[in-house]
mmCIF file of N, CA and C in Angstrom:
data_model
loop_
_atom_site.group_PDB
_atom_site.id
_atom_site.type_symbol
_atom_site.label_atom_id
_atom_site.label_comp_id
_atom_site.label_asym_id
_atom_site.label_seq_id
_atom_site.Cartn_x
_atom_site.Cartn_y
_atom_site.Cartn_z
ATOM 1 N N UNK A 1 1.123 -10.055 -5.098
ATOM 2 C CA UNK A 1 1.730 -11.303 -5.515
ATOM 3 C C UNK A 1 1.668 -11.443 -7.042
ATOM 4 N N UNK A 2 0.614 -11.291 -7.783
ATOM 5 C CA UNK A 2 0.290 -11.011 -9.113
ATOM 6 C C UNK A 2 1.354 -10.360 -10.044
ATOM 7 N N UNK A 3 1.546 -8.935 -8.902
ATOM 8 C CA UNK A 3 2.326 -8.020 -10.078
ATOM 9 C C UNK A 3 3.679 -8.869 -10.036
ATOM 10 N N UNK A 4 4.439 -9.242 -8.932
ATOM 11 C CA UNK A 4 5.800 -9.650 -8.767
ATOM 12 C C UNK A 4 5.828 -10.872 -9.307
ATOM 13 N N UNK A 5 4.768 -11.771 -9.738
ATOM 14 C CA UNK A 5 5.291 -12.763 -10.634
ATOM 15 C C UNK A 5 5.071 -11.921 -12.190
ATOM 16 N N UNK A 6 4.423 -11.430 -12.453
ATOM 17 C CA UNK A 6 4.442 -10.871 -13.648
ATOM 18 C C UNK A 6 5.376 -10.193 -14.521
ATOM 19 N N UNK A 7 6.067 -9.178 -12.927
ATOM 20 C CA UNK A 7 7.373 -8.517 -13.420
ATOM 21 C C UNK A 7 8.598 -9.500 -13.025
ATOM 22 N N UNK A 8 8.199 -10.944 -12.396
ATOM 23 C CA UNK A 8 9.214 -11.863 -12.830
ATOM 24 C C UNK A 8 9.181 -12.428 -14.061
ATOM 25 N N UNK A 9 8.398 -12.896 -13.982
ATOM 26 C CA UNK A 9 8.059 -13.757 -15.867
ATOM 27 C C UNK A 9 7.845 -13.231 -17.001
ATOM 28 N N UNK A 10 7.439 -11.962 -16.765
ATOM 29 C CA UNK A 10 6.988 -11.118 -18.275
ATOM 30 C C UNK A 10 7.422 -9.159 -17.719
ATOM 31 N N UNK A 11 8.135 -8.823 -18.130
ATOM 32 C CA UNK A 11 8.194 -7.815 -17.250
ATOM 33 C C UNK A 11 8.119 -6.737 -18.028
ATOM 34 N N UNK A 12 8.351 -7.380 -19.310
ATOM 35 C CA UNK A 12 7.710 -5.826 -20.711
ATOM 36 C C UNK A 12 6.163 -6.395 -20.696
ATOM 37 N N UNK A 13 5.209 -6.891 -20.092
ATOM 38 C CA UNK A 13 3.810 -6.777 -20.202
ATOM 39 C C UNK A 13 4.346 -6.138 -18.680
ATOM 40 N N UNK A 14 4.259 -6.683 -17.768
ATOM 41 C CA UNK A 14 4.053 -5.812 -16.598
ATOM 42 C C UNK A 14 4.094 -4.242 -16.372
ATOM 43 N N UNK A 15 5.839 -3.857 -17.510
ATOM 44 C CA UNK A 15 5.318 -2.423 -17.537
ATOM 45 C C UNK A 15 3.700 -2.102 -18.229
ATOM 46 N N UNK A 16 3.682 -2.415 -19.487
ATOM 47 C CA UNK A 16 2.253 -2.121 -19.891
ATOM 48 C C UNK A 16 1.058 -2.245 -18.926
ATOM 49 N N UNK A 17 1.376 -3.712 -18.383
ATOM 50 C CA UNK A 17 -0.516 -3.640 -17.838
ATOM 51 C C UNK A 17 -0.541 -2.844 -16.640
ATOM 52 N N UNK A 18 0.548 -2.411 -15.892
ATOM 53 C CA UNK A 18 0.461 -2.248 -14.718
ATOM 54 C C UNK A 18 1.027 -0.487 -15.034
ATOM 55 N N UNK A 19 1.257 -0.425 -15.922
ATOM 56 C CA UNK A 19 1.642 1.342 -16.143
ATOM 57 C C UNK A 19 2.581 1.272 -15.520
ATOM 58 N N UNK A 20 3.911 0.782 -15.214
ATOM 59 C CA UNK A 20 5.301 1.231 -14.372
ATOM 60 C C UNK A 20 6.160 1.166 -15.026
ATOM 61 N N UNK A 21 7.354 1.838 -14.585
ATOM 62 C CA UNK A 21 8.886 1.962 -15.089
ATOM 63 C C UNK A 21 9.317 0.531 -15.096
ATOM 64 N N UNK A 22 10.935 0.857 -15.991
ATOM 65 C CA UNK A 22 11.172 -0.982 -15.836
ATOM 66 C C UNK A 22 12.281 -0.902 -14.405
ATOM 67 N N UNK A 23 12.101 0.424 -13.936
ATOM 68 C CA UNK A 23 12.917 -0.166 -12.552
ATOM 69 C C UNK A 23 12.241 -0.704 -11.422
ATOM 70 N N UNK A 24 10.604 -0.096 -11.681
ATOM 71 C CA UNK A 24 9.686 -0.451 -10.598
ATOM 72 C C UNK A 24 9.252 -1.787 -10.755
ATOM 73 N N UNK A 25 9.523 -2.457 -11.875
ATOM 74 C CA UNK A 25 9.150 -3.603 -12.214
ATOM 75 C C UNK A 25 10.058 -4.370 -11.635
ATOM 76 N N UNK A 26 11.422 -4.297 -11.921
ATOM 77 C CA UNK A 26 12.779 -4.790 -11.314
ATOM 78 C C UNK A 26 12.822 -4.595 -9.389
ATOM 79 N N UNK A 27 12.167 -3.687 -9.467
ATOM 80 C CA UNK A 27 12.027 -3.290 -7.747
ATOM 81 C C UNK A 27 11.267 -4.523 -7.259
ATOM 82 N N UNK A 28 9.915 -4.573 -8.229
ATOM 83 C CA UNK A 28 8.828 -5.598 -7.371
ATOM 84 C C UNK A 28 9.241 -6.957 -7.597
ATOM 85 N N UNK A 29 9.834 -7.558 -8.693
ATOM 86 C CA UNK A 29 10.521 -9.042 -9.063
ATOM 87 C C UNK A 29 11.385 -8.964 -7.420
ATOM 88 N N UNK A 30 11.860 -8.137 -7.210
ATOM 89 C CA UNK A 30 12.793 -8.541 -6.078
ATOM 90 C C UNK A 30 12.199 -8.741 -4.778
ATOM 91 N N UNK A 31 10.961 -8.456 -4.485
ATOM 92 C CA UNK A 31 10.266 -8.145 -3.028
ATOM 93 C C UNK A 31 9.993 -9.714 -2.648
ATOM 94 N N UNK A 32 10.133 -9.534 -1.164
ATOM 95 C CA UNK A 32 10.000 -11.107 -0.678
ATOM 96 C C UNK A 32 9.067 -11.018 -0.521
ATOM 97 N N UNK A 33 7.986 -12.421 -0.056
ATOM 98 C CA UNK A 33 6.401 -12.578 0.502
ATOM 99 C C UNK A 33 6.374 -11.714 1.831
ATOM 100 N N UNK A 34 7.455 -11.641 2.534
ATOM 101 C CA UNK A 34 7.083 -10.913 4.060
ATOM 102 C C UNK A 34 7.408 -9.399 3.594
ATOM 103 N N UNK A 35 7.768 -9.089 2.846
ATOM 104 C CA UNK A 35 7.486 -7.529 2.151
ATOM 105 C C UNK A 35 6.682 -7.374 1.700
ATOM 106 N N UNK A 36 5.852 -8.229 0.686
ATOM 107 C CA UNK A 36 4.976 -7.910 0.497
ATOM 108 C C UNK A 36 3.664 -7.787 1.415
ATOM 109 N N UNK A 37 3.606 -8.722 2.391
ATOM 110 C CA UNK A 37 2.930 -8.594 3.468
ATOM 111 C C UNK A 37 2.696 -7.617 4.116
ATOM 112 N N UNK A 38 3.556 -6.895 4.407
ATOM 113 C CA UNK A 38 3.958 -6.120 5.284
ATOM 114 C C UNK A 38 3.266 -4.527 4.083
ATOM 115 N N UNK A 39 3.822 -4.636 2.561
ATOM 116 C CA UNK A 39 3.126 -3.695 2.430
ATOM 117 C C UNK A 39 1.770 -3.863 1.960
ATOM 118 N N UNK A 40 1.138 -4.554 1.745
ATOM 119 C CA UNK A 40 -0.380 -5.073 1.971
ATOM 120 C C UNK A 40 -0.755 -4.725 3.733
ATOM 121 N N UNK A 41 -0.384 -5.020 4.551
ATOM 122 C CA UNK A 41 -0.699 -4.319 6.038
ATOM 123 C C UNK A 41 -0.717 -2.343 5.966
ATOM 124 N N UNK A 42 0.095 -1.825 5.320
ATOM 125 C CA UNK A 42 0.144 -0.554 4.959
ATOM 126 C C UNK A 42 -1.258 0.026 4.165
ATOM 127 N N UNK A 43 -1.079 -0.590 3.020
ATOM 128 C CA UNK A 43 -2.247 -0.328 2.048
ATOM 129 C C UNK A 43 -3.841 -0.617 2.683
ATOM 130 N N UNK A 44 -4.258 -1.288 3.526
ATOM 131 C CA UNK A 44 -5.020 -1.598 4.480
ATOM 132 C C UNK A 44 -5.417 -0.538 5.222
ATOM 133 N N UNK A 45 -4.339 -0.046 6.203
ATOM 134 C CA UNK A 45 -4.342 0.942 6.988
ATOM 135 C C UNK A 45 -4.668 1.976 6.183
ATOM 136 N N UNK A 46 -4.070 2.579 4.933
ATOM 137 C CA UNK A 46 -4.226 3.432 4.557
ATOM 138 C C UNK A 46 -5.542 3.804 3.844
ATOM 139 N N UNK A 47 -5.936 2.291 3.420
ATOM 140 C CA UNK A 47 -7.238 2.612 2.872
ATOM 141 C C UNK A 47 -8.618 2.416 3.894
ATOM 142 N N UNK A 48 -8.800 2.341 5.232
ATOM 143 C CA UNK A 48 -9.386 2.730 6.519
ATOM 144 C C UNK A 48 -9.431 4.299 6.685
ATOM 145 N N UNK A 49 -8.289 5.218 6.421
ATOM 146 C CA UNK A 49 -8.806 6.721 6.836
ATOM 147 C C UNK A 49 -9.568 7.518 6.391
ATOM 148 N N UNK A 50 -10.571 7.717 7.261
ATOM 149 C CA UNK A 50 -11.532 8.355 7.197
ATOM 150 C C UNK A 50 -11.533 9.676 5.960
ATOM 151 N N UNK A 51 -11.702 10.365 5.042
ATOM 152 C CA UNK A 51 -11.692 11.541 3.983
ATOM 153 C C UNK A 51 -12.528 12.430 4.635
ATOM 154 N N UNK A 52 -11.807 13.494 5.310
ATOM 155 C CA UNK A 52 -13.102 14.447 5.977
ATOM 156 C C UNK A 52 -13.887 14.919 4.728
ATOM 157 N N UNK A 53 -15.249 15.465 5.600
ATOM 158 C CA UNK A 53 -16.702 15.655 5.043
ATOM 159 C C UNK A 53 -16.014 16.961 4.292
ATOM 160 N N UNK A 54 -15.436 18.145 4.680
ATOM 161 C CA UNK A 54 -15.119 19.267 3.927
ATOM 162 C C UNK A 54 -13.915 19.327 3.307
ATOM 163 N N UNK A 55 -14.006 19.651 1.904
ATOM 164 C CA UNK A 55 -12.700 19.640 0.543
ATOM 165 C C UNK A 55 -11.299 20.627 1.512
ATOM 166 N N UNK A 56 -11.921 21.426 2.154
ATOM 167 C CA UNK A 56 -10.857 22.212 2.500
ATOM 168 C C UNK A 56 -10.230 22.194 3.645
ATOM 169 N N UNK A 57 -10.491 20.957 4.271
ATOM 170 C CA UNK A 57 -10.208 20.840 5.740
ATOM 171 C C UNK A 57 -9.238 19.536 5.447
ATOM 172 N N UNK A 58 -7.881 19.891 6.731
ATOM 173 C CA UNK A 58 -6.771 19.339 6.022
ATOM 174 C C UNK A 58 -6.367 18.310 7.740
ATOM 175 N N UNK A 59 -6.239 16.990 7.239
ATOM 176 C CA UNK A 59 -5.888 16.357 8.691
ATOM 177 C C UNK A 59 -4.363 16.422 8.697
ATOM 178 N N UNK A 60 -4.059 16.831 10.136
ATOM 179 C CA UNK A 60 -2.857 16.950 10.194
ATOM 180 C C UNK A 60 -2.151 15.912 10.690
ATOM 181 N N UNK A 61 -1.099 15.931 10.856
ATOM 182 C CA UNK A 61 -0.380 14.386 11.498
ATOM 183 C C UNK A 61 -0.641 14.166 12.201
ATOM 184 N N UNK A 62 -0.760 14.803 13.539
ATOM 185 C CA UNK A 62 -1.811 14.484 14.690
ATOM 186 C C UNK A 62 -2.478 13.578 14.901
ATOM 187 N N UNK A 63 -3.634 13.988 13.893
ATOM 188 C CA UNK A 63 -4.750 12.986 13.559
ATOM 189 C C UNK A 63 -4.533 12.066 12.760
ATOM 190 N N UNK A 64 -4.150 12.006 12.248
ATOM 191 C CA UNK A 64 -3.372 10.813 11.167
ATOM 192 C C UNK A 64 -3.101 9.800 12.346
ATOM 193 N N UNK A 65 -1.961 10.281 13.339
ATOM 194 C CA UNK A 65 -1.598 8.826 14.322
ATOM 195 C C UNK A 65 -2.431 8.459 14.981
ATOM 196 N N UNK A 66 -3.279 9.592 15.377
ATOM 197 C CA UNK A 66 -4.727 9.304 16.320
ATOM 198 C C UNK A 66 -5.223 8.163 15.539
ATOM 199 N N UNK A 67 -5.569 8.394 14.256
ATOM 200 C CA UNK A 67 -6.559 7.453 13.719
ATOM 201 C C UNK A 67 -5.925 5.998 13.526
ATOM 202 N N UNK A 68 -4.280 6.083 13.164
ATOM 203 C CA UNK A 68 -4.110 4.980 13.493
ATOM 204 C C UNK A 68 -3.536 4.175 14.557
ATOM 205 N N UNK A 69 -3.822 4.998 15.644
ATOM 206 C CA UNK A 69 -3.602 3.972 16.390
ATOM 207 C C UNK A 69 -4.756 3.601 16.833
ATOM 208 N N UNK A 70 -6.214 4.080 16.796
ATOM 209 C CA UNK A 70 -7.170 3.661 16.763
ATOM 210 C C UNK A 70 -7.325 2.200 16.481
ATOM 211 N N UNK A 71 -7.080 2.742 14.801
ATOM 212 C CA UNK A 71 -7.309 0.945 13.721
ATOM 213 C C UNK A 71 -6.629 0.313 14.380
ATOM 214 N N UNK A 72 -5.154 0.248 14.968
ATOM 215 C CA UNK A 72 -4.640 -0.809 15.706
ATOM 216 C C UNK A 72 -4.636 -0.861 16.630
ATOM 217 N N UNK A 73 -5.705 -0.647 17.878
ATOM 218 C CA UNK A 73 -6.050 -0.819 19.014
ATOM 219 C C UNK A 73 -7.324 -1.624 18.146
ATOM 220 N N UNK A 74 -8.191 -1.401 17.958
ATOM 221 C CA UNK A 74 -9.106 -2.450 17.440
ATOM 222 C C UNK A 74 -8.812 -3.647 16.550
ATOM 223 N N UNK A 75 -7.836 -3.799 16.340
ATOM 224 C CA UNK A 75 -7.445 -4.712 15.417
ATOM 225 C C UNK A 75 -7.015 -5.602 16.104
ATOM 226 N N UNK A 76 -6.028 -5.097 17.508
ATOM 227 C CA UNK A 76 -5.554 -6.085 18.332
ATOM 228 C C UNK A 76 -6.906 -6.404 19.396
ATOM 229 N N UNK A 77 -8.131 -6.184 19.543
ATOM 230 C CA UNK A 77 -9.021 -6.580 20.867
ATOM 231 C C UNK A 77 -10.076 -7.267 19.569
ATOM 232 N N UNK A 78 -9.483 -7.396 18.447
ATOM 233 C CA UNK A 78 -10.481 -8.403 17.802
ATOM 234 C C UNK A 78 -9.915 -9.893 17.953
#
């Protein structure tokens, strides 16, 4: 919510503080509250997956949906 009023009202600081292009800035001035919602629900999820214990071990998509449908099986019996 922050950045999209920022890159509404000031959008040459927004590139600066926020390090983005001025199209990404123009991208986020345009996003509605239920977009943004929606990608705040993403960023959530994404920041829940687990980082396996070994550098070289690679999760595949598989597990990726496994895990989330996990988070959202628990999310809905809360």
């Amino acid at each position: 919510m922050h950045a999209r009023e920022l890159a509404k009202l000031y959008p040459v600081e927004a590139i600066w503080v926020l390090g983005i292009s001025a199209k990404e800035v123009e991208n986020i001035s345009k996003l509605t509250i239920e977009e943004i919602n929606e990608l705040s629900k993403c960023g959530r999820t994404l920041m829940r997956i687990k980082i396996p214990e070994k550098p070289n071990r690679v999760v595949g998509i598989q597990g990726l949906t496994i895990l989330m449908n996990a988070e959202a099986g628990n999310e809905q019996a809360a």
